[in-house]
């Protein structure tokens, strides 16, 4: 029980840091392309907050299961509501508060009623072989599709790709934290550490490209939904984690999962809505309105 409570507290702290990081980096990406946004102080504040969020996520995964930690991370959208409103100087809509309440209740149901149980801390090699065989073609299709087309589609595909890699990174992080506890030699001689570095770097780049593709309303929901979805599926399939529920509670969990997904999409689209499309000219206050 103590480990579960600690994992929940660490995951909630991670969600708060992630919210700060996303809000700041979105603001930077909305005002300049990727090459220039990294020179924005807000981008670096967001990057540092995101790094802190990842450290807390890793600590949470060290003591809890993926099925417990990953749903709690979507609470970052709830934290982003007042943060984003304050930074952009706008009020939070009543509908957004309702979606935030639905998200909170739904996640609580998934965590409490679902009663996530841990599985293995490391995946077998053949498990990763299957993940690569299935994941690489899907990732390639997303990247090829994002090379051209409308900004909304490009942002959506890049957001999906980045979110999927973050989900894979969550599974690798759990393995790396376990190896770290065993000492530096097992950690430095493991393949998971170096794969995690590559996957995480690629995910960060894809996420920032998605933020700057022009349609944050498309990229943010895609990333926010895909990461926990991929991590949860891999938790079931690769690590053997499970939810300790009977058939009747399973129906309630399906409803909570659907409500969580709907709330995530609604809040992500709302938080991205007020931002200006990247590359679009600033409006002239003196220009006549039509």
PDB file of C-alpha atoms in Angstrom:
ATOM      1  CA  UNK A   1       0.000   0.000   0.000  1.00  0.00           C
ATOM      2  CA  UNK A   2       2.819   2.425   0.865  1.00  0.00           C
ATOM      3  CA  UNK A   3       4.461   1.759  -2.516  1.00  0.00           C
ATOM      4  CA  UNK A   4       1.164   2.441  -4.295  1.00  0.00           C
ATOM      5  CA  UNK A   5       0.643   5.747  -2.478  1.00  0.00           C
ATOM      6  CA  UNK A   6       4.226   6.811  -3.225  1.00  0.00           C
ATOM      7  CA  UNK A   7       3.823   5.897  -6.896  1.00  0.00           C
ATOM      8  CA  UNK A   8       0.595   7.923  -7.101  1.00  0.00           C
ATOM      9  CA  UNK A   9       2.197  10.984  -5.497  1.00  0.00           C
ATOM     10  CA  UNK A  10       5.201  10.790  -7.812  1.00  0.00           C
ATOM     11  CA  UNK A  11       2.971  10.360 -10.866  1.00  0.00           C
ATOM     12  CA  UNK A  12       0.803  13.360  -9.915  1.00  0.00           C
ATOM     13  CA  UNK A  13       3.956  15.446  -9.407  1.00  0.00           C
ATOM     14  CA  UNK A  14       5.148  14.294 -12.814  1.00  0.00           C
ATOM     15  CA  UNK A  15       1.823  15.334 -14.363  1.00  0.00           C
ATOM     16  CA  UNK A  16       2.200  18.823 -12.877  1.00  0.00           C
ATOM     17  CA  UNK A  17       5.715  19.221 -14.282  1.00  0.00           C
ATOM     18  CA  UNK A  18       4.584  17.904 -17.658  1.00  0.00           C
ATOM     19  CA  UNK A  19       1.766  20.471 -17.683  1.00  0.00           C
ATOM     20  CA  UNK A  20       4.205  23.311 -17.037  1.00  0.00           C
ATOM     21  CA  UNK A  21       6.560  21.998 -19.714  1.00  0.00           C
ATOM     22  CA  UNK A  22       3.844  21.613 -22.338  1.00  0.00           C
ATOM     23  CA  UNK A  23       2.330  25.041 -21.690  1.00  0.00           C
ATOM     24  CA  UNK A  24       5.678  26.822 -21.953  1.00  0.00           C
ATOM     25  CA  UNK A  25       6.873  24.927 -25.029  1.00  0.00           C
ATOM     26  CA  UNK A  26       3.537  25.374 -26.772  1.00  0.00           C
ATOM     27  CA  UNK A  27       3.788  29.122 -26.235  1.00  0.00           C
ATOM     28  CA  UNK A  28       7.289  29.137 -27.682  1.00  0.00           C
ATOM     29  CA  UNK A  29       6.301  26.938 -30.635  1.00  0.00           C
ATOM     30  CA  UNK A  30       3.237  29.081 -31.386  1.00  0.00           C
ATOM     31  CA  UNK A  31       5.331  32.202 -31.859  1.00  0.00           C
ATOM     32  CA  UNK A  32       8.253  30.832 -33.873  1.00  0.00           C
ATOM     33  CA  UNK A  33       9.366  27.818 -35.921  1.00  0.00           C
ATOM     34  CA  UNK A  34      11.326  25.025 -34.211  1.00  0.00           C
ATOM     35  CA  UNK A  35      14.753  26.423 -35.124  1.00  0.00           C
ATOM     36  CA  UNK A  36      13.943  29.747 -33.445  1.00  0.00           C
ATOM     37  CA  UNK A  37      11.767  28.523 -30.584  1.00  0.00           C
ATOM     38  CA  UNK A  38      14.770  26.865 -28.914  1.00  0.00           C
ATOM     39  CA  UNK A  39      16.219  30.359 -28.427  1.00  0.00           C
ATOM     40  CA  UNK A  40      13.112  31.356 -26.485  1.00  0.00           C
ATOM     41  CA  UNK A  41      13.526  31.368 -22.691  1.00  0.00           C
ATOM     42  CA  UNK A  42      10.053  29.900 -22.362  1.00  0.00           C
ATOM     43  CA  UNK A  43      11.144  26.855 -24.366  1.00  0.00           C
ATOM     44  CA  UNK A  44      14.013  26.166 -21.968  1.00  0.00           C
ATOM     45  CA  UNK A  45      11.766  26.620 -18.920  1.00  0.00           C
ATOM     46  CA  UNK A  46       9.406  24.129 -20.485  1.00  0.00           C
ATOM     47  CA  UNK A  47      12.228  21.738 -21.307  1.00  0.00           C
ATOM     48  CA  UNK A  48      13.531  21.811 -17.725  1.00  0.00           C
ATOM     49  CA  UNK A  49      10.034  21.265 -16.343  1.00  0.00           C
ATOM     50  CA  UNK A  50       9.556  18.383 -18.763  1.00  0.00           C
ATOM     51  CA  UNK A  51      12.839  16.841 -17.650  1.00  0.00           C
ATOM     52  CA  UNK A  52      11.691  17.093 -14.030  1.00  0.00           C
ATOM     53  CA  UNK A  53       8.416  15.458 -14.987  1.00  0.00           C
ATOM     54  CA  UNK A  54      10.268  12.602 -16.653  1.00  0.00           C
ATOM     55  CA  UNK A  55      12.458  12.085 -13.580  1.00  0.00           C
ATOM     56  CA  UNK A  56       9.349  11.864 -11.380  1.00  0.00           C
ATOM     57  CA  UNK A  57       7.716   9.514 -13.879  1.00  0.00           C
ATOM     58  CA  UNK A  58      10.776   7.256 -13.789  1.00  0.00           C
ATOM     59  CA  UNK A  59      10.678   7.243  -9.989  1.00  0.00           C
ATOM     60  CA  UNK A  60       6.963   6.398 -10.053  1.00  0.00           C
ATOM     61  CA  UNK A  61       7.561   3.527 -12.482  1.00  0.00           C
ATOM     62  CA  UNK A  62      10.289   2.278 -10.183  1.00  0.00           C
ATOM     63  CA  UNK A  63       7.739   1.560  -7.442  1.00  0.00           C
ATOM     64  CA  UNK A  64       4.490   1.172  -9.390  1.00  0.00           C
ATOM     65  CA  UNK A  65       3.101  -0.461 -12.521  1.00  0.00           C
ATOM     66  CA  UNK A  66       2.612   1.121 -15.933  1.00  0.00           C
ATOM     67  CA  UNK A  67      -1.134   0.602 -15.581  1.00  0.00           C
ATOM     68  CA  UNK A  68      -1.082   2.696 -12.417  1.00  0.00           C
ATOM     69  CA  UNK A  69       1.324   5.461 -13.447  1.00  0.00           C
ATOM     70  CA  UNK A  70       0.387   6.178 -17.068  1.00  0.00           C
ATOM     71  CA  UNK A  71      -3.328   6.990 -16.513  1.00  0.00           C
ATOM     72  CA  UNK A  72      -2.345   9.461 -13.792  1.00  0.00           C
ATOM     73  CA  UNK A  73      -0.076  11.341 -16.200  1.00  0.00           C
ATOM     74  CA  UNK A  74      -3.042  12.486 -18.299  1.00  0.00           C
ATOM     75  CA  UNK A  75      -3.977  14.676 -15.338  1.00  0.00           C
ATOM     76  CA  UNK A  76      -1.357  17.029 -16.773  1.00  0.00           C
ATOM     77  CA  UNK A  77      -4.162  18.414 -18.950  1.00  0.00           C
ATOM     78  CA  UNK A  78      -6.155  19.312 -15.841  1.00  0.00           C
ATOM     79  CA  UNK A  79      -3.144  21.140 -14.409  1.00  0.00           C
ATOM     80  CA  UNK A  80      -2.533  22.821 -17.757  1.00  0.00           C
ATOM     81  CA  UNK A  81      -5.977  24.475 -17.673  1.00  0.00           C
ATOM     82  CA  UNK A  82      -5.217  27.241 -15.140  1.00  0.00           C
ATOM     83  CA  UNK A  83      -1.539  27.423 -16.158  1.00  0.00           C
ATOM     84  CA  UNK A  84      -2.346  27.926 -19.828  1.00  0.00           C
ATOM     85  CA  UNK A  85      -5.086  30.424 -19.027  1.00  0.00           C
ATOM     86  CA  UNK A  86      -2.729  32.490 -16.883  1.00  0.00           C
ATOM     87  CA  UNK A  87       0.093  32.495 -19.417  1.00  0.00           C
ATOM     88  CA  UNK A  88      -2.175  33.393 -22.341  1.00  0.00           C
ATOM     89  CA  UNK A  89      -4.269  35.873 -20.347  1.00  0.00           C
ATOM     90  CA  UNK A  90      -7.601  34.152 -20.962  1.00  0.00           C
ATOM     91  CA  UNK A  91     -10.315  32.716 -18.753  1.00  0.00           C
ATOM     92  CA  UNK A  92     -11.018  29.012 -18.404  1.00  0.00           C
ATOM     93  CA  UNK A  93     -14.367  28.116 -19.922  1.00  0.00           C
ATOM     94  CA  UNK A  94     -16.953  26.418 -17.683  1.00  0.00           C
ATOM     95  CA  UNK A  95     -17.066  23.507 -20.128  1.00  0.00           C
ATOM     96  CA  UNK A  96     -13.338  22.939 -19.605  1.00  0.00           C
ATOM     97  CA  UNK A  97     -13.825  22.678 -15.851  1.00  0.00           C
ATOM     98  CA  UNK A  98     -16.520  20.070 -16.454  1.00  0.00           C
ATOM     99  CA  UNK A  99     -14.177  18.080 -18.693  1.00  0.00           C
ATOM    100  CA  UNK A 100     -11.461  18.393 -16.041  1.00  0.00           C
ATOM    101  CA  UNK A 101     -13.852  16.975 -13.436  1.00  0.00           C
ATOM    102  CA  UNK A 102     -14.797  14.109 -15.762  1.00  0.00           C
ATOM    103  CA  UNK A 103     -11.113  13.390 -16.388  1.00  0.00           C
ATOM    104  CA  UNK A 104     -10.317  13.358 -12.664  1.00  0.00           C
ATOM    105  CA  UNK A 105     -13.189  11.029 -11.787  1.00  0.00           C
ATOM    106  CA  UNK A 106     -12.489   8.709 -14.723  1.00  0.00           C
ATOM    107  CA  UNK A 107      -8.801   8.378 -13.884  1.00  0.00           C
ATOM    108  CA  UNK A 108      -9.690   7.744 -10.241  1.00  0.00           C
ATOM    109  CA  UNK A 109     -12.014   4.923 -11.335  1.00  0.00           C
ATOM    110  CA  UNK A 110      -9.310   3.397 -13.542  1.00  0.00           C
ATOM    111  CA  UNK A 111      -6.781   3.477 -10.724  1.00  0.00           C
ATOM    112  CA  UNK A 112      -8.985   2.511  -7.766  1.00  0.00           C
ATOM    113  CA  UNK A 113     -11.515   0.130  -9.321  1.00  0.00           C
ATOM    114  CA  UNK A 114      -9.064  -1.271 -11.853  1.00  0.00           C
ATOM    115  CA  UNK A 115      -6.597  -2.143  -9.079  1.00  0.00           C
ATOM    116  CA  UNK A 116      -3.553  -2.400 -11.407  1.00  0.00           C
ATOM    117  CA  UNK A 117      -1.235  -5.288 -10.603  1.00  0.00           C
ATOM    118  CA  UNK A 118       2.463  -5.335 -11.521  1.00  0.00           C
ATOM    119  CA  UNK A 119       4.031  -7.767 -13.932  1.00  0.00           C
ATOM    120  CA  UNK A 120       7.603  -8.239 -15.088  1.00  0.00           C
ATOM    121  CA  UNK A 121      10.061  -5.357 -14.842  1.00  0.00           C
ATOM    122  CA  UNK A 122      11.828  -6.243 -18.100  1.00  0.00           C
ATOM    123  CA  UNK A 123      10.477  -7.517 -21.380  1.00  0.00           C
ATOM    124  CA  UNK A 124      11.821 -10.579 -23.144  1.00  0.00           C
ATOM    125  CA  UNK A 125      13.879 -10.062 -26.310  1.00  0.00           C
ATOM    126  CA  UNK A 126      11.256 -11.714 -28.494  1.00  0.00           C
ATOM    127  CA  UNK A 127       8.649  -9.313 -27.129  1.00  0.00           C
ATOM    128  CA  UNK A 128      10.717  -6.366 -28.314  1.00  0.00           C
ATOM    129  CA  UNK A 129      11.227  -8.050 -31.683  1.00  0.00           C
ATOM    130  CA  UNK A 130       7.453  -8.133 -32.160  1.00  0.00           C
ATOM    131  CA  UNK A 131       7.142  -4.501 -31.039  1.00  0.00           C
ATOM    132  CA  UNK A 132       9.767  -3.466 -33.602  1.00  0.00           C
ATOM    133  CA  UNK A 133       8.163  -5.489 -36.405  1.00  0.00           C
ATOM    134  CA  UNK A 134       4.771  -3.915 -35.738  1.00  0.00           C
ATOM    135  CA  UNK A 135       5.854  -0.455 -34.618  1.00  0.00           C
ATOM    136  CA  UNK A 136       8.482   0.521 -37.171  1.00  0.00           C
ATOM    137  CA  UNK A 137       6.192   0.252 -40.241  1.00  0.00           C
ATOM    138  CA  UNK A 138       3.479   2.223 -38.413  1.00  0.00           C
ATOM    139  CA  UNK A 139       6.018   4.881 -37.409  1.00  0.00           C
ATOM    140  CA  UNK A 140       7.350   5.058 -40.964  1.00  0.00           C
ATOM    141  CA  UNK A 141       3.839   5.550 -42.346  1.00  0.00           C
ATOM    142  CA  UNK A 142       3.219   8.423 -39.926  1.00  0.00           C
ATOM    143  CA  UNK A 143       6.479  10.130 -40.872  1.00  0.00           C
ATOM    144  CA  UNK A 144       5.909   9.677 -44.597  1.00  0.00           C
ATOM    145  CA  UNK A 145       2.381  11.032 -44.296  1.00  0.00           C
ATOM    146  CA  UNK A 146       3.648  14.041 -42.339  1.00  0.00           C
ATOM    147  CA  UNK A 147       6.060  15.114 -45.076  1.00  0.00           C
ATOM    148  CA  UNK A 148       3.311  16.904 -46.987  1.00  0.00           C
ATOM    149  CA  UNK A 149      -0.325  17.838 -46.804  1.00  0.00           C
ATOM    150  CA  UNK A 150      -2.382  20.224 -44.668  1.00  0.00           C
ATOM    151  CA  UNK A 151      -0.828  21.443 -41.401  1.00  0.00           C
ATOM    152  CA  UNK A 152      -3.523  19.735 -39.319  1.00  0.00           C
ATOM    153  CA  UNK A 153      -2.773  16.331 -40.819  1.00  0.00           C
ATOM    154  CA  UNK A 154       0.974  16.766 -40.464  1.00  0.00           C
ATOM    155  CA  UNK A 155       0.597  17.803 -36.826  1.00  0.00           C
ATOM    156  CA  UNK A 156      -1.727  14.869 -36.129  1.00  0.00           C
ATOM    157  CA  UNK A 157       0.645  12.298 -37.615  1.00  0.00           C
ATOM    158  CA  UNK A 158       3.706  13.765 -35.905  1.00  0.00           C
ATOM    159  CA  UNK A 159       1.789  13.862 -32.623  1.00  0.00           C
ATOM    160  CA  UNK A 160       0.799  10.212 -33.016  1.00  0.00           C
ATOM    161  CA  UNK A 161       4.392   9.211 -33.763  1.00  0.00           C
ATOM    162  CA  UNK A 162       5.815  11.199 -30.858  1.00  0.00           C
ATOM    163  CA  UNK A 163       3.197   9.913 -28.425  1.00  0.00           C
ATOM    164  CA  UNK A 164       3.825   6.310 -29.482  1.00  0.00           C
ATOM    165  CA  UNK A 165       7.557   6.697 -28.890  1.00  0.00           C
ATOM    166  CA  UNK A 166       6.910   8.228 -25.454  1.00  0.00           C
ATOM    167  CA  UNK A 167       4.753   5.178 -24.679  1.00  0.00           C
ATOM    168  CA  UNK A 168       7.568   2.823 -25.696  1.00  0.00           C
ATOM    169  CA  UNK A 169       9.952   4.973 -23.663  1.00  0.00           C
ATOM    170  CA  UNK A 170       7.796   4.465 -20.553  1.00  0.00           C
ATOM    171  CA  UNK A 171       8.256   0.690 -20.796  1.00  0.00           C
ATOM    172  CA  UNK A 172      11.996   1.091 -21.360  1.00  0.00           C
ATOM    173  CA  UNK A 173      12.201   3.516 -18.445  1.00  0.00           C
ATOM    174  CA  UNK A 174      10.732   0.927 -16.090  1.00  0.00           C
ATOM    175  CA  UNK A 175      13.426  -1.541 -17.173  1.00  0.00           C
ATOM    176  CA  UNK A 176      16.208   1.037 -16.846  1.00  0.00           C
ATOM    177  CA  UNK A 177      15.109   2.048 -13.343  1.00  0.00           C
ATOM    178  CA  UNK A 178      15.186  -1.623 -12.323  1.00  0.00           C
ATOM    179  CA  UNK A 179      18.690  -2.009 -13.759  1.00  0.00           C
ATOM    180  CA  UNK A 180      19.839   1.182 -12.025  1.00  0.00           C
ATOM    181  CA  UNK A 181      18.830  -0.313  -8.680  1.00  0.00           C
ATOM    182  CA  UNK A 182      21.103  -3.284  -9.400  1.00  0.00           C
ATOM    183  CA  UNK A 183      24.166  -1.085  -9.923  1.00  0.00           C
ATOM    184  CA  UNK A 184      26.076   0.742 -12.661  1.00  0.00           C
ATOM    185  CA  UNK A 185      27.487  -2.349 -14.380  1.00  0.00           C
ATOM    186  CA  UNK A 186      24.135  -4.010 -15.211  1.00  0.00           C
ATOM    187  CA  UNK A 187      22.813  -0.612 -16.306  1.00  0.00           C
ATOM    188  CA  UNK A 188      25.692   0.379 -18.575  1.00  0.00           C
ATOM    189  CA  UNK A 189      25.909  -3.072 -20.157  1.00  0.00           C
ATOM    190  CA  UNK A 190      22.203  -3.257 -20.962  1.00  0.00           C
ATOM    191  CA  UNK A 191      20.750  -2.510 -24.371  1.00  0.00           C
ATOM    192  CA  UNK A 192      17.648  -0.888 -22.871  1.00  0.00           C
ATOM    193  CA  UNK A 193      19.567   2.168 -21.662  1.00  0.00           C
ATOM    194  CA  UNK A 194      20.871   3.108 -25.092  1.00  0.00           C
ATOM    195  CA  UNK A 195      17.633   2.306 -26.875  1.00  0.00           C
ATOM    196  CA  UNK A 196      15.821   4.512 -24.352  1.00  0.00           C
ATOM    197  CA  UNK A 197      18.129   7.444 -25.111  1.00  0.00           C
ATOM    198  CA  UNK A 198      17.456   7.120 -28.849  1.00  0.00           C
ATOM    199  CA  UNK A 199      13.695   6.621 -28.434  1.00  0.00           C
ATOM    200  CA  UNK A 200      13.335   9.503 -25.992  1.00  0.00           C
ATOM    201  CA  UNK A 201      15.390  11.909 -28.157  1.00  0.00           C
ATOM    202  CA  UNK A 202      13.327  10.993 -31.222  1.00  0.00           C
ATOM    203  CA  UNK A 203      10.079  11.430 -29.274  1.00  0.00           C
ATOM    204  CA  UNK A 204      11.069  14.903 -28.046  1.00  0.00           C
ATOM    205  CA  UNK A 205      12.013  16.021 -31.576  1.00  0.00           C
ATOM    206  CA  UNK A 206       8.781  14.662 -33.061  1.00  0.00           C
ATOM    207  CA  UNK A 207       6.707  16.288 -30.335  1.00  0.00           C
ATOM    208  CA  UNK A 208       8.325  19.665 -30.902  1.00  0.00           C
ATOM    209  CA  UNK A 209       7.886  19.316 -34.668  1.00  0.00           C
ATOM    210  CA  UNK A 210       4.226  18.473 -34.057  1.00  0.00           C
ATOM    211  CA  UNK A 211       3.824  21.544 -31.835  1.00  0.00           C
ATOM    212  CA  UNK A 212       5.317  23.668 -34.602  1.00  0.00           C
ATOM    213  CA  UNK A 213       3.495  22.073 -37.521  1.00  0.00           C
ATOM    214  CA  UNK A 214       0.698  24.624 -37.262  1.00  0.00           C
ATOM    215  CA  UNK A 215      -2.230  22.868 -35.612  1.00  0.00           C
ATOM    216  CA  UNK A 216      -1.769  22.372 -31.865  1.00  0.00           C
ATOM    217  CA  UNK A 217      -5.417  21.297 -31.681  1.00  0.00           C
ATOM    218  CA  UNK A 218      -4.415  18.224 -33.679  1.00  0.00           C
ATOM    219  CA  UNK A 219      -0.971  17.448 -32.244  1.00  0.00           C
ATOM    220  CA  UNK A 220      -1.611  17.801 -28.508  1.00  0.00           C
ATOM    221  CA  UNK A 221      -4.616  15.431 -28.284  1.00  0.00           C
ATOM    222  CA  UNK A 222      -2.798  12.907 -30.477  1.00  0.00           C
ATOM    223  CA  UNK A 223       0.308  12.890 -28.296  1.00  0.00           C
ATOM    224  CA  UNK A 224      -1.586  12.929 -25.005  1.00  0.00           C
ATOM    225  CA  UNK A 225      -3.854  10.018 -25.955  1.00  0.00           C
ATOM    226  CA  UNK A 226      -1.283   7.890 -27.784  1.00  0.00           C
ATOM    227  CA  UNK A 227       1.380   7.830 -25.051  1.00  0.00           C
ATOM    228  CA  UNK A 228      -0.716   6.199 -22.293  1.00  0.00           C
ATOM    229  CA  UNK A 229      -2.514   4.012 -24.831  1.00  0.00           C
ATOM    230  CA  UNK A 230       0.728   2.537 -26.202  1.00  0.00           C
ATOM    231  CA  UNK A 231       2.284   2.235 -22.733  1.00  0.00           C
ATOM    232  CA  UNK A 232      -0.827   0.480 -21.387  1.00  0.00           C
ATOM    233  CA  UNK A 233      -0.989  -1.986 -24.274  1.00  0.00           C
ATOM    234  CA  UNK A 234       2.698  -2.779 -23.864  1.00  0.00           C
ATOM    235  CA  UNK A 235       2.184  -3.125 -20.117  1.00  0.00           C
ATOM    236  CA  UNK A 236      -0.431  -5.800 -20.796  1.00  0.00           C
ATOM    237  CA  UNK A 237       1.307  -7.566 -23.658  1.00  0.00           C
ATOM    238  CA  UNK A 238       5.028  -7.158 -22.934  1.00  0.00           C
ATOM    239  CA  UNK A 239       5.227  -6.975 -19.144  1.00  0.00           C
ATOM    240  CA  UNK A 240       2.178  -9.034 -18.243  1.00  0.00           C
ATOM    241  CA  UNK A 241       0.535  -6.394 -16.027  1.00  0.00           C
ATOM    242  CA  UNK A 242      -3.213  -6.715 -15.471  1.00  0.00           C
ATOM    243  CA  UNK A 243      -6.266  -5.213 -13.792  1.00  0.00           C
ATOM    244  CA  UNK A 244      -7.718  -7.220 -10.927  1.00  0.00           C
ATOM    245  CA  UNK A 245     -11.441  -6.865 -11.702  1.00  0.00           C
ATOM    246  CA  UNK A 246     -14.431  -9.093 -12.379  1.00  0.00           C
ATOM    247  CA  UNK A 247     -16.813  -8.888 -15.326  1.00  0.00           C
ATOM    248  CA  UNK A 248     -19.202  -6.361 -13.777  1.00  0.00           C
ATOM    249  CA  UNK A 249     -16.425  -3.949 -12.884  1.00  0.00           C
ATOM    250  CA  UNK A 250     -14.977  -4.420 -16.357  1.00  0.00           C
ATOM    251  CA  UNK A 251     -17.985  -2.624 -17.848  1.00  0.00           C
ATOM    252  CA  UNK A 252     -17.401   0.305 -15.490  1.00  0.00           C
ATOM    253  CA  UNK A 253     -13.739   0.422 -16.490  1.00  0.00           C
ATOM    254  CA  UNK A 254     -14.609   0.498 -20.190  1.00  0.00           C
ATOM    255  CA  UNK A 255     -16.885   3.471 -19.535  1.00  0.00           C
ATOM    256  CA  UNK A 256     -14.194   5.216 -17.503  1.00  0.00           C
ATOM    257  CA  UNK A 257     -11.673   4.606 -20.265  1.00  0.00           C
ATOM    258  CA  UNK A 258     -13.998   6.092 -22.884  1.00  0.00           C
ATOM    259  CA  UNK A 259     -14.714   9.105 -20.657  1.00  0.00           C
ATOM    260  CA  UNK A 260     -10.987   9.598 -20.078  1.00  0.00           C
ATOM    261  CA  UNK A 261     -10.253   9.563 -23.808  1.00  0.00           C
ATOM    262  CA  UNK A 262     -13.085  12.023 -24.531  1.00  0.00           C
ATOM    263  CA  UNK A 263     -11.967  14.372 -21.744  1.00  0.00           C
ATOM    264  CA  UNK A 264      -8.332  14.227 -22.878  1.00  0.00           C
ATOM    265  CA  UNK A 265      -9.242  15.148 -26.455  1.00  0.00           C
ATOM    266  CA  UNK A 266     -11.613  17.935 -25.351  1.00  0.00           C
ATOM    267  CA  UNK A 267      -9.134  19.507 -22.926  1.00  0.00           C
ATOM    268  CA  UNK A 268      -6.186  19.183 -25.297  1.00  0.00           C
ATOM    269  CA  UNK A 269      -8.105  20.818 -28.139  1.00  0.00           C
ATOM    270  CA  UNK A 270      -9.296  23.583 -25.822  1.00  0.00           C
ATOM    271  CA  UNK A 271      -5.825  24.328 -24.466  1.00  0.00           C
ATOM    272  CA  UNK A 272      -4.414  24.442 -27.988  1.00  0.00           C
ATOM    273  CA  UNK A 273      -7.268  26.465 -29.467  1.00  0.00           C
ATOM    274  CA  UNK A 274      -6.215  30.032 -28.580  1.00  0.00           C
ATOM    275  CA  UNK A 275      -2.723  29.628 -29.984  1.00  0.00           C
ATOM    276  CA  UNK A 276      -1.761  31.203 -33.270  1.00  0.00           C
ATOM    277  CA  UNK A 277      -0.863  28.902 -36.120  1.00  0.00           C
ATOM    278  CA  UNK A 278       2.893  28.817 -36.678  1.00  0.00           C
ATOM    279  CA  UNK A 279       3.953  30.821 -39.684  1.00  0.00           C
ATOM    280  CA  UNK A 280       0.731  32.785 -39.805  1.00  0.00           C
ATOM    281  CA  UNK A 281       1.177  36.554 -39.771  1.00  0.00           C
ATOM    282  CA  UNK A 282       0.326  38.462 -36.622  1.00  0.00           C
ATOM    283  CA  UNK A 283      -2.931  40.391 -36.839  1.00  0.00           C
ATOM    284  CA  UNK A 284      -2.580  44.141 -37.222  1.00  0.00           C
ATOM    285  CA  UNK A 285      -4.577  45.835 -34.446  1.00  0.00           C
ATOM    286  CA  UNK A 286      -5.123  48.841 -36.663  1.00  0.00           C
ATOM    287  CA  UNK A 287      -6.403  46.799 -39.605  1.00  0.00           C
ATOM    288  CA  UNK A 288     -10.129  47.027 -40.340  1.00  0.00           C
ATOM    289  CA  UNK A 289     -12.212  43.992 -39.302  1.00  0.00           C
ATOM    290  CA  UNK A 290     -14.379  42.337 -41.881  1.00  0.00           C
TER     291      UNK A 290
END
